[in-house]
Amino acid sequence: MKKISIIVPAYNEEEVIEMFYDKTIEVLKKLENEYTYELIFIDDGSKDETLNKLKNLRKRDSKINIISFSRNFGKEAGILAGLQNTTGDFTVIMDADLQNDPNMIKKMLNYINEGYDTVTTIRNKKGESKIKSFLSNIFYKIIDSEKNIELKQGSQDFRMMTKQVKDAILSLNEYNRFSKGIFSWVGFKVKYIETENHKRAAGKTKWSYKALMSYALDGITSFSVKPLKIATIVGTIISILALILAIEIVLQTIIQGKEVPGYASTIISVLFIGGIQLISIGILSTYVGKIYLEIKNRPKYIIKEKYIGENNERDNK
Ligand code: UDP
Ligand code: MG
């Protein structure tokens, strides 16, 4: 019998985690004749009762596994820890807030059995704010201009993959993990299915606009060096313009003997070029900063407690 592994990153989800479990188990129980399953929750340094609630669930159901981080490392780290610790033939990544409908699992299995390697959900944009749609549009445009990856707009982390795809994803050992990009970079035969934009069942989202902006910037700089090229091109164009202007001024002085009284134009061009330089340096340092983080080669997360299979391990205790 094939096994389904479900990865659930959870950060401060005490209000919804039990509800998530009930709803998901209901679906998995229905599939029990054909598939076994395991659930692996990654408690991403929650400050509330999430971990305790998970431990209680584990007492009831031995198919529940828990990894608890020493602090909040972010959802990407949670997904990675999940992928590294699953044993199933098929792996599913799901949010804890029931925005990902567990009933989709059956549908995903059907496509996998048809021969697809990955089934990815696309959120339809109903009910999303205008500004958010606009900003996410720009983001996908920039990423899509990169040749080696294709991010479908609205694609979510909610997906099912075969073991082969999982291993391919794990073979990318980068520190700055932008999962959406990595998933698409590894390739394979992907089926996209559309899902409703469900409301969070309880609790609060962890994404402010500021966090989203930084996530977008992270995504772009993880998978594209286009901003560096743009800085180079703009710099070149401005240098050429400046050269033409300089020649013109020299010729005017020589031929007409007239001095150019150009205070305003001087100041403007100095400020303009100064601005362009600062932007370019900013872009450059974003990449240098990333290289710095990569090169330090720190662990991507630190585990404090781990309850997997038969093992109950609490480090340093
Ligand atoms: N999450 C996490 N670590 C974080 C932030 C979020 O593990 O630092 C989890 C969170 O518990 C949830 C999933 O990632 O299961 C998606 O988060 P959220 O619902 O806040 O994002 P949204 O659905 O609003 O994009
Ligand atoms: Mg959510």
XYZ file of C-alpha atoms and ligand atoms in Angstrom:
343
model
C 0.000 0.000 0.000
C 1.298 3.474 -0.884
C 1.735 6.085 1.784
C 0.741 9.734 1.827
C 2.797 12.147 3.925
C 1.234 15.444 4.910
C 3.480 18.337 5.935
C 1.895 21.103 7.977
C 3.950 24.149 8.969
C 2.258 25.831 11.922
C 3.068 29.059 13.705
C 0.744 30.222 16.473
C -2.186 28.160 15.245
C -3.714 27.075 18.577
C -7.166 28.223 17.515
C -7.348 26.106 14.411
C -4.895 23.199 14.694
C -7.372 20.701 16.165
C -10.009 21.642 13.659
C -7.430 21.117 10.917
C -6.625 17.681 12.275
C -10.289 16.607 12.453
C -11.084 17.765 8.927
C -7.963 16.257 7.392
C -8.234 12.935 9.191
C -11.803 12.618 7.987
C -10.546 12.755 4.408
C -7.585 10.425 5.026
C -9.771 7.849 6.791
C -11.908 7.619 3.672
C -8.815 6.770 1.649
C -7.551 4.214 4.173
C -8.439 1.205 2.025
C -5.997 2.307 -0.641
C -3.408 4.441 1.149
C -1.723 4.663 4.525
C -0.754 8.077 5.793
C 1.363 10.097 8.198
C 1.060 13.700 9.301
C 4.073 15.781 10.169
C 3.515 19.078 11.924
C 6.308 21.619 12.105
C 5.805 23.902 15.046
C 7.705 26.958 13.879
C 8.553 28.344 17.300
C 4.951 29.092 18.249
C 4.484 31.245 21.319
C 1.003 29.905 22.083
C -0.396 26.463 22.884
C 0.165 25.009 19.406
C 2.860 22.558 20.493
C 0.949 21.305 23.534
C -2.141 20.766 21.452
C -0.097 18.823 18.935
C 1.408 16.653 21.669
C -2.071 15.843 22.931
C -3.141 14.879 19.432
C -0.115 12.594 19.168
C -1.203 10.759 22.299
C -4.436 9.917 20.500
C -3.028 9.234 17.074
C 0.416 7.714 16.543
C 0.380 8.749 12.889
C 1.053 12.287 14.038
C 4.683 13.383 14.027
C 5.951 16.644 15.414
C 9.071 18.699 14.885
C 9.358 21.780 17.029
C 11.850 24.554 16.182
C 13.822 26.462 18.799
C 12.400 29.730 17.446
C 10.456 31.058 14.488
C 12.436 30.188 11.356
C 9.720 30.916 8.802
C 7.443 28.754 6.723
C 10.148 27.916 4.175
C 12.301 26.328 6.875
C 9.236 24.444 8.107
C 8.541 23.042 4.657
C 12.176 21.969 4.339
C 12.183 20.184 7.706
C 8.964 18.450 6.680
C 10.348 17.279 3.352
C 13.496 15.978 5.032
C 11.507 13.887 7.483
C 8.710 12.381 5.431
C 8.787 8.805 4.278
C 5.697 8.641 2.091
C 5.425 7.833 -1.596
C 3.434 11.021 -2.055
C 4.013 14.208 -0.104
C 1.470 16.975 0.415
C 2.198 20.426 1.849
C -0.741 22.092 3.589
C -1.381 25.227 5.660
C -2.741 24.694 9.144
C -5.539 27.226 8.811
C -7.856 25.173 6.563
C -7.381 27.586 3.670
C -6.246 24.475 1.827
C -9.228 22.171 1.475
C -8.252 18.599 2.503
C -10.845 17.259 0.065
C -8.456 18.232 -2.719
C -6.125 15.397 -1.675
C -8.272 12.829 -3.450
C -8.316 14.887 -6.619
C -4.542 15.290 -6.440
C -4.078 11.539 -6.062
C -6.115 10.982 -9.202
C -3.815 13.188 -11.241
C -0.693 11.586 -9.758
C -2.082 8.171 -10.681
C -2.695 9.487 -14.184
C 1.048 10.065 -14.470
C 1.673 13.588 -13.260
C 4.650 14.093 -10.931
C 3.302 17.133 -9.134
C -0.156 18.589 -8.615
C -0.126 22.263 -7.698
C -3.064 24.379 -6.635
C -3.729 27.817 -8.038
C -5.809 30.143 -5.936
C -8.420 32.009 -7.931
C -8.281 35.683 -7.204
C -11.842 36.224 -6.066
C -11.995 38.177 -2.838
C -8.435 39.452 -2.986
C -7.802 43.157 -2.499
C -7.033 45.274 -5.610
C -3.663 46.495 -4.358
C -2.602 42.982 -3.456
C -3.549 41.668 -6.928
C -1.726 44.549 -8.583
C 1.462 44.014 -6.601
C 1.405 40.262 -7.061
C 0.945 40.827 -10.814
C 4.179 42.796 -10.974
C 5.953 40.153 -8.939
C 4.941 37.309 -11.249
C 5.822 39.399 -14.331
C 9.378 39.889 -13.084
C 9.879 36.266 -12.065
C 8.313 34.984 -15.277
C 10.793 36.933 -17.366
C 13.426 34.527 -16.111
C 13.806 31.698 -18.589
C 14.475 28.671 -16.432
C 11.422 28.895 -14.220
C 7.740 29.475 -14.697
C 5.624 30.533 -11.751
C 1.944 30.320 -12.476
C 0.260 33.353 -10.983
C -1.529 32.510 -7.762
C 0.255 29.183 -7.311
C 0.338 28.146 -3.693
C 2.527 25.911 -1.578
C -0.465 23.531 -1.308
C 0.639 20.696 -3.581
C 1.244 16.984 -3.880
C 4.454 15.488 -5.229
C 5.992 12.095 -5.834
C 9.045 10.911 -3.925
C 11.196 11.586 -6.962
C 10.155 15.248 -7.030
C 10.669 15.535 -3.282
C 14.218 14.214 -3.596
C 14.914 16.641 -6.438
C 13.729 19.534 -4.274
C 15.908 18.384 -1.397
C 18.925 18.251 -3.680
C 18.794 22.057 -3.898
C 20.737 22.918 -0.827
C 20.491 26.718 -0.797
C 20.086 28.754 2.346
C 17.713 31.316 0.872
C 14.844 29.001 0.117
C 12.099 30.398 -2.045
C 9.970 27.263 -2.307
C 7.676 28.437 -5.087
C 10.723 29.029 -7.253
C 12.434 25.808 -6.246
C 9.310 23.724 -6.946
C 9.091 25.120 -10.413
C 12.855 25.043 -11.071
C 13.066 21.251 -10.634
C 10.645 20.761 -13.517
C 8.737 17.445 -13.981
C 5.222 17.005 -15.266
C 3.037 19.436 -13.350
C -0.748 19.587 -13.199
C -2.245 22.903 -12.106
C -5.671 22.838 -10.512
C -7.691 25.826 -9.446
C -9.033 26.143 -5.919
C -11.368 28.498 -4.155
C -9.898 31.262 -2.050
C -11.065 29.975 1.340
C -11.091 32.193 4.405
C -8.825 31.220 7.289
C -10.915 29.044 9.652
C -9.598 30.783 12.773
C -6.583 32.733 13.995
C -4.671 35.456 12.159
C -2.543 35.609 9.021
C 1.180 36.110 9.579
C 1.623 38.168 6.446
C 1.635 41.948 6.646
C 2.209 44.016 3.501
C 5.737 44.605 4.713
C 6.356 40.867 5.068
C 4.872 40.259 1.613
C 7.111 42.898 0.031
C 10.184 41.381 1.586
C 9.055 37.899 0.495
C 8.619 39.178 -3.071
C 12.049 40.815 -3.074
C 13.507 37.620 -1.727
C 11.840 35.595 -4.457
C 13.056 37.867 -7.212
C 16.651 38.016 -6.006
C 16.717 34.270 -5.381
C 15.842 33.384 -8.930
C 16.741 36.295 -11.132
C 19.780 38.455 -11.771
C 17.735 40.719 -14.031
C 17.839 43.659 -11.571
C 21.628 43.623 -11.864
C 21.366 43.708 -15.653
C 18.865 46.569 -15.527
C 21.211 48.580 -13.292
C 24.034 48.007 -15.768
C 21.922 49.000 -18.763
C 20.570 52.167 -17.125
C 24.094 53.099 -16.032
C 25.393 52.642 -19.579
C 22.627 54.726 -21.150
C 23.211 57.566 -18.688
C 26.974 57.500 -19.277
C 26.473 57.751 -23.039
C 24.061 60.668 -22.619
C 26.523 62.405 -20.313
C 29.322 61.933 -22.851
C 27.241 63.441 -25.657
C 26.382 66.383 -23.426
C 30.039 66.893 -22.513
C 31.093 66.943 -26.179
C 28.360 69.422 -26.951
C 29.466 71.752 -24.159
C 33.114 71.623 -25.235
C 32.217 72.313 -28.867
C 29.965 75.201 -27.892
C 32.740 76.724 -25.840
C 35.320 76.321 -28.613
C 33.174 77.385 -31.561
C 31.024 80.100 -30.046
C 33.354 81.002 -27.216
C 30.371 81.175 -24.954
C 30.285 79.935 -21.427
C 27.233 77.882 -20.543
C 25.435 79.233 -17.486
C 23.973 75.887 -16.452
C 23.642 75.745 -12.712
C 20.261 73.995 -12.705
C 21.224 71.405 -15.278
C 24.433 70.603 -13.390
C 22.692 70.076 -10.082
C 19.943 68.008 -11.667
C 22.330 65.685 -13.470
C 24.507 65.260 -10.378
C 21.515 64.368 -8.225
C 20.050 62.115 -10.890
C 23.232 60.169 -11.407
C 23.783 60.027 -7.644
C 20.319 58.495 -7.257
C 20.915 55.925 -9.954
C 24.206 54.977 -8.337
C 22.592 54.493 -4.948
C 19.856 52.304 -6.420
C 22.422 50.197 -8.241
C 24.510 49.805 -5.118
C 21.356 48.845 -3.226
C 20.528 46.138 -5.765
C 24.109 44.924 -5.697
C 24.196 44.726 -1.906
C 21.002 42.682 -1.832
C 22.816 40.013 -3.800
C 26.048 40.374 -1.854
C 24.061 39.996 1.370
C 22.549 36.797 0.032
C 25.943 35.427 -0.906
C 27.092 36.260 2.625
C 24.252 34.252 4.127
C 24.828 31.354 1.727
C 28.530 31.220 2.446
C 28.126 31.071 6.201
C 26.316 27.825 5.583
C 24.319 27.957 8.782
C 21.665 25.366 9.479
C 18.325 26.407 8.041
C 16.534 25.661 11.295
C 17.242 24.308 14.765
C 15.102 21.579 16.268
C 14.224 21.717 19.937
C 11.864 18.786 20.208
C 11.217 15.956 17.800
C 8.568 13.256 17.935
C 8.790 11.060 14.870
C 7.436 7.528 14.576
C 8.287 5.560 17.693
C 10.925 8.045 18.765
C 10.276 10.682 21.354
C 13.261 12.910 21.470
C 13.694 16.105 23.340
C 17.134 17.530 22.666
C 19.244 18.698 25.621
C 16.748 17.591 28.220
N 3.637 29.733 9.026
C 4.803 29.198 9.563
N 5.800 30.067 9.962
C 5.694 31.418 9.818
C 4.510 31.936 9.245
C 3.502 31.062 8.850
O 4.948 27.995 9.709
O 6.613 32.138 10.199
C 2.550 28.811 8.616
C 1.193 29.142 9.208
O 1.013 28.576 10.491
C 0.249 28.536 8.188
C 1.005 28.726 6.875
O 2.373 28.928 7.238
O 0.035 27.168 8.399
C 0.489 29.910 6.085
O 0.506 31.074 6.898
P -0.659 32.153 6.878
O -1.987 31.471 6.912
O -0.379 33.126 7.965
O -0.417 32.841 5.472
P -1.546 33.271 4.392
O -2.447 32.078 4.216
O -2.250 34.417 4.984
O -0.752 33.584 3.171
Mg -3.458 31.203 5.631
